[in-house]
CSV table of C-alpha atoms and ligand atoms in Angstrom, one decimal:
chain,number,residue,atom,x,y,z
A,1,UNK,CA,23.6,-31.5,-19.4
A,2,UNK,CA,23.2,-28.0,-17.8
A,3,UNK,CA,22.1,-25.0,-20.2
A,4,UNK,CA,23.2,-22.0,-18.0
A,5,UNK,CA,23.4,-20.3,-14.6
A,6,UNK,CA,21.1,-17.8,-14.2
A,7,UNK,CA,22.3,-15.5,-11.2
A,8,UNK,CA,19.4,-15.0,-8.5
A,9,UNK,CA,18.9,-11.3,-9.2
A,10,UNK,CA,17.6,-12.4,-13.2
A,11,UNK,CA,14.7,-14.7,-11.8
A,12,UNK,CA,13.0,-12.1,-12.7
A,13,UNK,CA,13.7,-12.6,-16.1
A,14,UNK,CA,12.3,-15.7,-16.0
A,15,UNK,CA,9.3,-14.8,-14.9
A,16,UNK,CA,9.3,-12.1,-17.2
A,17,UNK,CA,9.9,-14.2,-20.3
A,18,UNK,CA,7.1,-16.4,-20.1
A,19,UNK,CA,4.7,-13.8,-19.1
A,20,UNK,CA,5.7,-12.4,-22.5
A,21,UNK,CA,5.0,-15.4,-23.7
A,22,UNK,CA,1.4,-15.7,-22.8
A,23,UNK,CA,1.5,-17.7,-19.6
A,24,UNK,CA,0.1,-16.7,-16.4
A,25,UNK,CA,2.6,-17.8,-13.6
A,26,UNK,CA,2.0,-19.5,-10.8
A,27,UNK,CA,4.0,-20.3,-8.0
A,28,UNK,CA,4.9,-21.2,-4.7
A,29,UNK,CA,3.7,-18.7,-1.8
A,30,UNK,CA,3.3,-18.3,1.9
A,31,UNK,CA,-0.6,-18.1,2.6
A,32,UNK,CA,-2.2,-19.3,5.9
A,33,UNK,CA,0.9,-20.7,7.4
A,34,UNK,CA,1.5,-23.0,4.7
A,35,UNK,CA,3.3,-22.6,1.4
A,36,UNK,CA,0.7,-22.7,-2.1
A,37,UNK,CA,0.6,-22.5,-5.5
A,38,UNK,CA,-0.5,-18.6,-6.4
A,39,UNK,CA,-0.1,-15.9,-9.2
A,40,UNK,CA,3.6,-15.1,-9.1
A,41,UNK,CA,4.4,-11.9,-11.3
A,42,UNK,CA,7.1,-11.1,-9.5
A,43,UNK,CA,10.4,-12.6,-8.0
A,44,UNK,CA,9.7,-11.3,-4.0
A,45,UNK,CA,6.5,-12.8,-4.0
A,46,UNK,CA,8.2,-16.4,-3.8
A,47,UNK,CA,9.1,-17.3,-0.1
A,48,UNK,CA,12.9,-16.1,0.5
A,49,UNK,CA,14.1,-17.4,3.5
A,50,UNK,CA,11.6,-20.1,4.4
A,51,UNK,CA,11.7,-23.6,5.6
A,52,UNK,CA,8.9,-25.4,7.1
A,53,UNK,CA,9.2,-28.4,9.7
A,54,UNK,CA,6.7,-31.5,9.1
A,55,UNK,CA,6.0,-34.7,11.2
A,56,UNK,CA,2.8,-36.7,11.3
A,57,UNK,CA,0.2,-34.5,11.8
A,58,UNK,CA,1.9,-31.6,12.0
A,59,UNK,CA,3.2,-28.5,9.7
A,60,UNK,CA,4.8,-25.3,10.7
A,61,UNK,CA,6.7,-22.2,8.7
A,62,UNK,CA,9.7,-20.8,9.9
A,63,UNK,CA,11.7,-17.7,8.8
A,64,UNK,CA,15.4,-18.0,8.5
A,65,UNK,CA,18.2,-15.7,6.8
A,66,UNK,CA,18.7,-17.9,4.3
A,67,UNK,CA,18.8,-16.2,0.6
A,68,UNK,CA,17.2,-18.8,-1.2
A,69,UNK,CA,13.6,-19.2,-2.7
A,70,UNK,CA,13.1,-22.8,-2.8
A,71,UNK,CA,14.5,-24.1,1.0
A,72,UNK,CA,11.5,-26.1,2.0
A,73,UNK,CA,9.8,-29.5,1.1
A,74,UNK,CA,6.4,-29.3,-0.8
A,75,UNK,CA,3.1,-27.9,1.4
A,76,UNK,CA,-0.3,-29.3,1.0
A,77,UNK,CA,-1.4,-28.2,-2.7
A,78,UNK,CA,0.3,-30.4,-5.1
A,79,UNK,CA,-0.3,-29.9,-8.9
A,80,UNK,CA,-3.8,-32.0,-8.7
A,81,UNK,CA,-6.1,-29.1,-8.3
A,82,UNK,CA,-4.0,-27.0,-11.4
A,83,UNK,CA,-5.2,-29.8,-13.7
A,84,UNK,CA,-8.4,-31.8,-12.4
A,85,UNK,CA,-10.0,-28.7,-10.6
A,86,UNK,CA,-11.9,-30.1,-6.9
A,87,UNK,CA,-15.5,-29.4,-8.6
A,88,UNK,CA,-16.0,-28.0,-12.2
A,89,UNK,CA,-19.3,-28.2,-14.0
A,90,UNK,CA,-19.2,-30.8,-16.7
A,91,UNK,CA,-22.2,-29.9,-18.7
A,92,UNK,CA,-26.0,-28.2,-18.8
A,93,UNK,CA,-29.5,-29.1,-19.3
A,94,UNK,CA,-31.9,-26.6,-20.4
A,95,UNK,CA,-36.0,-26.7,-20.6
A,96,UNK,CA,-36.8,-25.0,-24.1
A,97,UNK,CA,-40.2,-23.4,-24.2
A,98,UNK,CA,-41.7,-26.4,-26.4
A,99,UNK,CA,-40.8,-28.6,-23.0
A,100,UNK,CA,-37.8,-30.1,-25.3
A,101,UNK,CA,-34.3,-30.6,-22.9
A,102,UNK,CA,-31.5,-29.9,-24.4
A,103,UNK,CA,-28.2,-30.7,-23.7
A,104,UNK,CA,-24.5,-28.8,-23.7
A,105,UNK,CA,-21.3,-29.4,-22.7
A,106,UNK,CA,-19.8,-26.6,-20.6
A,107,UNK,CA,-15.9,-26.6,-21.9
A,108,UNK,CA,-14.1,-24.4,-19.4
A,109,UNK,CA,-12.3,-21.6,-20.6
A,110,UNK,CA,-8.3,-23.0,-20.6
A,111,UNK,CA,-5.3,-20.7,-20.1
A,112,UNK,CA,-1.8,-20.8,-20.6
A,113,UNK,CA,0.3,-21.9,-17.4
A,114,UNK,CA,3.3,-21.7,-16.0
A,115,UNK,CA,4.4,-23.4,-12.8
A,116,UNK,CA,7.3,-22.5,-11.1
A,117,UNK,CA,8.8,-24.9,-8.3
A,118,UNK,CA,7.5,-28.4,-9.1
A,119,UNK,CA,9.5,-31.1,-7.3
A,120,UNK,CA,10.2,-34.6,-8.7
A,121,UNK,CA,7.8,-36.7,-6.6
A,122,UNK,CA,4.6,-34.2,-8.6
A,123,UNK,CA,5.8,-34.5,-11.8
A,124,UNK,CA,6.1,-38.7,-11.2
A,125,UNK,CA,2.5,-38.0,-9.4
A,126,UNK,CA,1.6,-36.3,-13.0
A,127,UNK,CA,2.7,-38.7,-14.9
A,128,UNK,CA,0.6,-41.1,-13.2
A,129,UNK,CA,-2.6,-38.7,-14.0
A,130,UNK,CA,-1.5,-38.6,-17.3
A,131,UNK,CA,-2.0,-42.2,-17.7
A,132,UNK,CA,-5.6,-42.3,-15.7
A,133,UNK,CA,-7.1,-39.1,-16.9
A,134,UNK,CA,-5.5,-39.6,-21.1
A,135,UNK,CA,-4.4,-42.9,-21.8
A,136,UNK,CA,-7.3,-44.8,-21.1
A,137,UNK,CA,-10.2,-45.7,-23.4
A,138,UNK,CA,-12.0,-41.8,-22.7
A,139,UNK,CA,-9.8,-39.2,-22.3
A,140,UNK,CA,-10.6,-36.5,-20.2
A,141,UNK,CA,-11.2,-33.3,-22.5
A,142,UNK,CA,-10.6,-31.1,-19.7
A,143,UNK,CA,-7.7,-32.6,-18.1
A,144,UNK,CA,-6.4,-32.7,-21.5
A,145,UNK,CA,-6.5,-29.1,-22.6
A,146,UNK,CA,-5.0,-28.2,-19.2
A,147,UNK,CA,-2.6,-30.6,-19.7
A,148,UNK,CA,-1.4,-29.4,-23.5
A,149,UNK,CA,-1.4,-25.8,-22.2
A,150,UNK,CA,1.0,-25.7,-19.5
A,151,UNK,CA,4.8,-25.2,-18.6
A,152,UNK,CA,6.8,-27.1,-15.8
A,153,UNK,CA,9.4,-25.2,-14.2
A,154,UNK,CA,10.8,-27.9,-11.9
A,155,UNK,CA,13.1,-27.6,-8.8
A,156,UNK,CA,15.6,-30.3,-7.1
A,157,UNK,CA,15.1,-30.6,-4.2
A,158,UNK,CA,17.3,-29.4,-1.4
A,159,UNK,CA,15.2,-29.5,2.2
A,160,UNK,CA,13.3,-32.8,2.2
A,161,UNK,CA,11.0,-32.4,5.2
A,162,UNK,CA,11.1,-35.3,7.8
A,163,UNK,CA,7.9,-37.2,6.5
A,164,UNK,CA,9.1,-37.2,2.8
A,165,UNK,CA,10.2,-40.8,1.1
A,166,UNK,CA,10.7,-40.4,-2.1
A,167,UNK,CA,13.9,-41.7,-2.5
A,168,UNK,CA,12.0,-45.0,-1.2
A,169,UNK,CA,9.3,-45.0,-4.3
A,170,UNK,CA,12.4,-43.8,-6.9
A,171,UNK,CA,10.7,-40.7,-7.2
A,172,UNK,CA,13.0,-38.2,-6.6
A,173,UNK,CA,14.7,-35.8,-5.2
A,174,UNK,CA,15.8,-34.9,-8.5
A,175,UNK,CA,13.7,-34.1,-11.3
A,176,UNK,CA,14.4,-36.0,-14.4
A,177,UNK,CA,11.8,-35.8,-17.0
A,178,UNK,CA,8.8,-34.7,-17.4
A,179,UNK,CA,9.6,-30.7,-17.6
A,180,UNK,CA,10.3,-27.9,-19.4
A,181,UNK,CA,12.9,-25.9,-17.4
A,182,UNK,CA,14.5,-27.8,-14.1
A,183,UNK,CA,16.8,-25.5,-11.4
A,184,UNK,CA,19.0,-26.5,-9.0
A,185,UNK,CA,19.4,-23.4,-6.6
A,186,UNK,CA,22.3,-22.4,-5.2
A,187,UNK,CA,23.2,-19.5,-2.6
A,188,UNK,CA,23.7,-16.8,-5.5
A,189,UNK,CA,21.8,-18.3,-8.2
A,190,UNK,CA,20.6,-21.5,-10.1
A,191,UNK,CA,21.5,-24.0,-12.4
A,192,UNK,CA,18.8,-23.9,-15.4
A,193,UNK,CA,18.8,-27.0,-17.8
A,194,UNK,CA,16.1,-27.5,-20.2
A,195,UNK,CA,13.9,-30.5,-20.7
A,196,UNK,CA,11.8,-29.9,-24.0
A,197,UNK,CA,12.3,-28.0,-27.0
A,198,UNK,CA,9.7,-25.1,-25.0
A,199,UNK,CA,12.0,-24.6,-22.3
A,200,UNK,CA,15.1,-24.6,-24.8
A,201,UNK,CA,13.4,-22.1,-26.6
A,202,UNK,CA,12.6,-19.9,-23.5
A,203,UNK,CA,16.2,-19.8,-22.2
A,204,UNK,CA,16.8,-17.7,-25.4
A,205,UNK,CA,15.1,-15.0,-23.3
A,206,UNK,CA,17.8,-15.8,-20.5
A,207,UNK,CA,21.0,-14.2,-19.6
A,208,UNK,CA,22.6,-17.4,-18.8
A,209,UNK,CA,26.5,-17.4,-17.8
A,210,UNK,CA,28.4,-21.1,-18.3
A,211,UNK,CA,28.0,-23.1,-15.4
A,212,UNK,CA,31.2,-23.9,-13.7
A,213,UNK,CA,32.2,-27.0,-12.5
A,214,UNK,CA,32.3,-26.1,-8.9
A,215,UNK,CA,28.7,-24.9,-9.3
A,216,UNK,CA,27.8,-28.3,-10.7
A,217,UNK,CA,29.1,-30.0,-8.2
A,218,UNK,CA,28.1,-28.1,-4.9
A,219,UNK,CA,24.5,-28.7,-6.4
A,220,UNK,CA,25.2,-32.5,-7.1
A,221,UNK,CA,26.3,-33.1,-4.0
A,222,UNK,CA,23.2,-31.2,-2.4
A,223,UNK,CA,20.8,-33.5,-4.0
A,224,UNK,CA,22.6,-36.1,-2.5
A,225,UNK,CA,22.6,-35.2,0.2
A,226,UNK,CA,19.1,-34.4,0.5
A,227,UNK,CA,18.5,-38.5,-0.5
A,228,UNK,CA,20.4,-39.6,2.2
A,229,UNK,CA,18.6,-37.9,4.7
A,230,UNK,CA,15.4,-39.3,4.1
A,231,UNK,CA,14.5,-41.4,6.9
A,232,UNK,CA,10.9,-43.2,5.8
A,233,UNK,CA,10.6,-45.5,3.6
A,234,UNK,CA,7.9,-48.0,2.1
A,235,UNK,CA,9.0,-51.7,2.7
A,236,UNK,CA,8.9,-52.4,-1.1
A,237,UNK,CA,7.7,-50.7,-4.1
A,238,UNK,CA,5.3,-53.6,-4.9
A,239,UNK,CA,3.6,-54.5,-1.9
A,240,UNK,CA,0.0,-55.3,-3.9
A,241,UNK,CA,0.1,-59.6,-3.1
A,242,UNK,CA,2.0,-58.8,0.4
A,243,UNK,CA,-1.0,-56.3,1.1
A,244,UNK,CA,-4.1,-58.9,-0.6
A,245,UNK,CA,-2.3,-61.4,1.7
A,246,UNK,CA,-2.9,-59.8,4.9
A,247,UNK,CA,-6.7,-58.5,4.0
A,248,UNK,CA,-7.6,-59.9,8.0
A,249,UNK,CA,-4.2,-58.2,9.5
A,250,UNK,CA,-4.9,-57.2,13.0
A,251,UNK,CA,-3.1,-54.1,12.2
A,252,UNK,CA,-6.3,-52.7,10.1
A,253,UNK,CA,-8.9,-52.7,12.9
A,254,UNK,CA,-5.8,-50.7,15.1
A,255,UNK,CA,-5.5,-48.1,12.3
A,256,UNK,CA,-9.5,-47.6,12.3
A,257,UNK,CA,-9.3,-47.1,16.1
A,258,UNK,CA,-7.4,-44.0,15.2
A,259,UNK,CA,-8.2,-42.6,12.0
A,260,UNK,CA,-11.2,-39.7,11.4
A,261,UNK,CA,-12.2,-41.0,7.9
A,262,UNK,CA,-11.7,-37.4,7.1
A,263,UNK,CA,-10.6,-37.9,3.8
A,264,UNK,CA,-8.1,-35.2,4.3
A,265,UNK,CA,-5.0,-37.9,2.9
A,266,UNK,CA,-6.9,-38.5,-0.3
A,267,UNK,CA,-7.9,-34.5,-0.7
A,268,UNK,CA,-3.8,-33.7,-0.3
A,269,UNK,CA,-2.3,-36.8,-2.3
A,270,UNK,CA,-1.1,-35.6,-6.0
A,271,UNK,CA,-2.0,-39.1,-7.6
A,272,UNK,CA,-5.6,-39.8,-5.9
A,273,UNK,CA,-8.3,-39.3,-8.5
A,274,UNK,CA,-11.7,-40.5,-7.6
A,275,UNK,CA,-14.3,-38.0,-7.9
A,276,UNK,CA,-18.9,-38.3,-7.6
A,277,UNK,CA,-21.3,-36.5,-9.7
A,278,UNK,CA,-24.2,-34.7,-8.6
A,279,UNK,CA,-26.4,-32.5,-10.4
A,280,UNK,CA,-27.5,-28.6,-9.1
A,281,UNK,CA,-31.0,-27.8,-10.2
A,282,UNK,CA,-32.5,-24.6,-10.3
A,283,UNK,CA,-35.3,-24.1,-8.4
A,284,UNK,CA,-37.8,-23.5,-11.3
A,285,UNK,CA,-36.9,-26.5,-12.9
A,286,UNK,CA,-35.3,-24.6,-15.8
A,287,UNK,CA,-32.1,-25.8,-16.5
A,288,UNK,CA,-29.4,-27.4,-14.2
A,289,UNK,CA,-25.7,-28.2,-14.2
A,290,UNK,CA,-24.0,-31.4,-13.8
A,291,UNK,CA,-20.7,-31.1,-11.5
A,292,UNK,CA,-18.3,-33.4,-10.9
A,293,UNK,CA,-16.3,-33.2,-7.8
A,294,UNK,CA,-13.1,-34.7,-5.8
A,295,UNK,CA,-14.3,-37.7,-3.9
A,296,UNK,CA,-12.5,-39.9,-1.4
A,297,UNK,CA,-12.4,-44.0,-0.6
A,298,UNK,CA,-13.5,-42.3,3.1
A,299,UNK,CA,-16.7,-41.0,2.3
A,300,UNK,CA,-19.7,-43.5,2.8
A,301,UNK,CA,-20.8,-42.3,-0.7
A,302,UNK,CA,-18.0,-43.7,-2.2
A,303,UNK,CA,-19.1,-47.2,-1.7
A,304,UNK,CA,-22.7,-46.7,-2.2
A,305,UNK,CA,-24.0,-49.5,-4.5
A,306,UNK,CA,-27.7,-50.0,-5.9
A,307,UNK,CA,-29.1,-49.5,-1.6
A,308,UNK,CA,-25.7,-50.9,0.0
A,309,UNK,CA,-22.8,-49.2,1.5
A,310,UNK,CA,-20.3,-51.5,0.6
A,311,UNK,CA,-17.5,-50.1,2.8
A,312,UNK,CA,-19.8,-49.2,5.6
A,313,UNK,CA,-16.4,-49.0,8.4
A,314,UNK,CA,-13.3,-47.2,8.5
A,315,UNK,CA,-11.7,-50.2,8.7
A,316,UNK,CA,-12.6,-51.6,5.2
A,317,UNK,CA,-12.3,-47.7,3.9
A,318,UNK,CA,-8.1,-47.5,5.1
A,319,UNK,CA,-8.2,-51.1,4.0
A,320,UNK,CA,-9.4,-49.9,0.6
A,321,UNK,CA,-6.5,-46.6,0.1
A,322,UNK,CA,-3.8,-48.6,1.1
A,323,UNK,CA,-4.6,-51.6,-1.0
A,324,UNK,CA,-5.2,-49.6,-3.9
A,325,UNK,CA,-2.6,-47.3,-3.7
A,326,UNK,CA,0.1,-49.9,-3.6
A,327,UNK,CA,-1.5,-52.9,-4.3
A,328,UNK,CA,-3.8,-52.8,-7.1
A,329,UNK,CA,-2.3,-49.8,-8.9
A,330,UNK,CA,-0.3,-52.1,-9.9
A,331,UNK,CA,-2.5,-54.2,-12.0
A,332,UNK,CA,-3.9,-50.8,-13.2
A,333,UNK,CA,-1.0,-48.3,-14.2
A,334,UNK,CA,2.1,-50.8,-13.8
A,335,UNK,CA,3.3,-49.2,-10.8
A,336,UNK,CA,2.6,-48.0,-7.0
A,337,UNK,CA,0.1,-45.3,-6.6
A,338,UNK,CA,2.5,-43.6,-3.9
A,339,UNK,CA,5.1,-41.1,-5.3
A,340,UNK,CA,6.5,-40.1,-1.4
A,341,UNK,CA,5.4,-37.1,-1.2
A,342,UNK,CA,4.2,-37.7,2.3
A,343,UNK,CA,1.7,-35.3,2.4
A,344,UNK,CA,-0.9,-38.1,3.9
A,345,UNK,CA,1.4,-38.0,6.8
A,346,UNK,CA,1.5,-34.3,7.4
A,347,UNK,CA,-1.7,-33.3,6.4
A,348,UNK,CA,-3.7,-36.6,8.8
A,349,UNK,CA,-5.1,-34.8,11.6
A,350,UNK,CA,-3.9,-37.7,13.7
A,351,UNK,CA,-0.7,-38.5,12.1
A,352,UNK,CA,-1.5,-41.9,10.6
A,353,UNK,CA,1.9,-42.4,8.9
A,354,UNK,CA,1.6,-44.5,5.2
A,355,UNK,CA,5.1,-46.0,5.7
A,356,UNK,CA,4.5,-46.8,9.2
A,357,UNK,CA,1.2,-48.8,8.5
A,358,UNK,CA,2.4,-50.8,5.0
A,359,UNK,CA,5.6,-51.8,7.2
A,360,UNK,CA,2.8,-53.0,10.1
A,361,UNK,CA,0.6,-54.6,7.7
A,362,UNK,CA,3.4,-56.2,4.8
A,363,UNK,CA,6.8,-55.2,6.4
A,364,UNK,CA,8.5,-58.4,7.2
A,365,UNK,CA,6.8,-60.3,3.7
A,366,UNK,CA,7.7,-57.5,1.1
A,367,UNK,CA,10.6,-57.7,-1.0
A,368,UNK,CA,11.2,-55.7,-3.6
B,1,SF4,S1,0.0,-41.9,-0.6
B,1,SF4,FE1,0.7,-40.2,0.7
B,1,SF4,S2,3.0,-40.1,0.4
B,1,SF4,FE2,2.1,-41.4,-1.2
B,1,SF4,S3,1.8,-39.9,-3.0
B,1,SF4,FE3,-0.2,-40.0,-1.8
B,1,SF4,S4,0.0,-38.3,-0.3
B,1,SF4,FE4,2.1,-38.7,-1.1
B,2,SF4,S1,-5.8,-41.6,7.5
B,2,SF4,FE1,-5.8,-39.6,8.5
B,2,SF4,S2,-6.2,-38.2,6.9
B,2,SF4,FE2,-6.8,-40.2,6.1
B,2,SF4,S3,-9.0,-40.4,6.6
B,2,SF4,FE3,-7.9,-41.3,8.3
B,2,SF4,S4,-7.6,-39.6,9.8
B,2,SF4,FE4,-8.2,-38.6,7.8
């Protein structure tokens, strides 16, 4: 059920209203050739007229007259680093002048967000941090005040880029839970329905005109369309015995002759979450912090076990993503660990496609 149509000249208002309401905003913006999350206080910040063009390995902005904010399919920065930040101090030590070391937790200050443009496949890739980072036996303090302090302004999506397969995982291209506000933008406006009693009560702030049903219906049958032309998909959405099956496939030595294990598709993927501790001590021996950063199944680290690198090849290390990701997720959050975002795809320096290397690997076995 839509609430409104907000014409494209009172985005503003938007913006406005939940800046009056305490929230900083962020949204998407055209930085370094690539479209991020940034401040957005005001409507021409967000990239009018945009689309990029993505293949394996590959990413590129265009400018086109188009009108519209939101024609382009989701750049590198999904909402992961918004919520689990890549390295945050988690707490102190501190030598008292008796020699005594104490101890304190370093709570990061937490402010109210807004985030404008969210598309389906990062708020089913939220979910699925929701359920590592809160809904196991320890809850992540941090992650959870981020969490309870934010706003989701989501937005169907219209321009799936070529690598995208989310219509393959169920994920999207339309947004249907999980947040406040959700758009559907047309050529002289948008579609506003709300998706929790906070963005109800925000669209109070809103000049919102009835929404016709020509409007509904030229933005139906843009979602649509936007499915259908997805070209990748995954062979199955449960591929975890198919893939434990097929631990001596051929196909995993031929993926390890081409990949960098740069890490770069676990540093881009929304759902990935493993991270390493280290400490920083100062040099006096004073005090020090304890940091936890954004680690990766690529790094040698990773696998480091009382003197052994258990991984100690690429081979094993792609082995271990894939396996995990759709495999064993399974037996630890009910589901695949791969929402179709593609951004593995894009964002590989050598274009290692996901789809292309379960469908080697489990292809002709999987069934769904
Ligand atoms: S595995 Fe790749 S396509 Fe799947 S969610 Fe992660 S980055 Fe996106
Ligand atoms: S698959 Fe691509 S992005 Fe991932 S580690 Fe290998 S080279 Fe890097």
């Amino acid at each position: 059920m839509e609430t409104g149509f907000l014409p494209r000249a009172g985005f503003q208002a938007l913006l406005d209203a939940l800046q009056q309401s305490g929230y900083r905003c962020v949204g998407p913006r055209s930085r370094d050739g690539a479209i991020v999350y940034d401040t957005l206080a005001r409507m021409e910040e967000l990239p009018r007229g945009l689309r990029d063009r993505q293949a394996p390995g590959a990413y590129r902005l265009e400018h086109t007259d188009n009108p519209r904010f939101f024609s382009w399919a989701n750049g590198p920065q999904a909402l992961k680093p918004l919520f689990f930040a890549p390295v945050e101090p988690l707490w102190r030590s501190e030598r008292a002048a008796d020699g005594a070391i104490r101890f304190a937790a370093i709570e990061p200050p937490v402010e109210r967000l807004a985030v404008i443009g969210v598309r389906a496949c990062d708020l089913a890739a939220l979910r699925l941090q929701d359920r590592h980072f809160l809904e196991g036996r320890f809850a992540d303090s941090r992650y959870a005040a981020r969490r309870a302090n934010v706003f989701l302004v989501a937005v169907n999506c219209t321009h799936p880029a070529d690598t995208c397969f989310c219509v393959s995982t169920g994920d999207g291209p339309r947004a249907t839970e999980g947040f406040d506000l959700a758009l559907s933008e047309l050529d002289d406006g948008f579609l506003v329905q709300a998706g929790s009693d906070a963005g109800r009560a925000l669209t109070v702030h809103l000049t919102l005109l009835p929404v016709t049903a020509v409007r509904q219906q030229a933005a139906d049958r843009e979602i649509e369309a936007a499915a259908r032309r997805q070209t990748r998909r995954l062979p199955s959405r449960n591929m975890r015995d198919v893939l434990f099956a097929n631990l001596d496939h051929p196909r995993w030595e031929n993926v390890a002759e081409r990949c960098l294990s740069c890490g770069n598709c676990t540093a881009v993927c929304p759902t990935c979450f493993c991270h390493s501790e280290s400490d920083e001590a100062a040099l006096d021996g004073g005090h020090s912090r304890h940091l936890r950063q954004w680690d990766s199944c690529f790094t040698p680290g990773h696998s480091y076990i009382h003197g052994i690198t258990i991984r100690a090849d690429t081979r094993t290390r792609y082995r271990q993503w894939l396996t995990h990701k759709l495999g064993s997720w399974h037996d630890q959050y009910g589901r695949s660990g791969c929402v179709g975002c593609g951004r593995c795809i894009s964002w590989c320096p050598v274009g290692i496609d996901i789809t292309e290397e379960a469908t080697a690997i489990g292809g002709e076995d999987a069934h769904d």
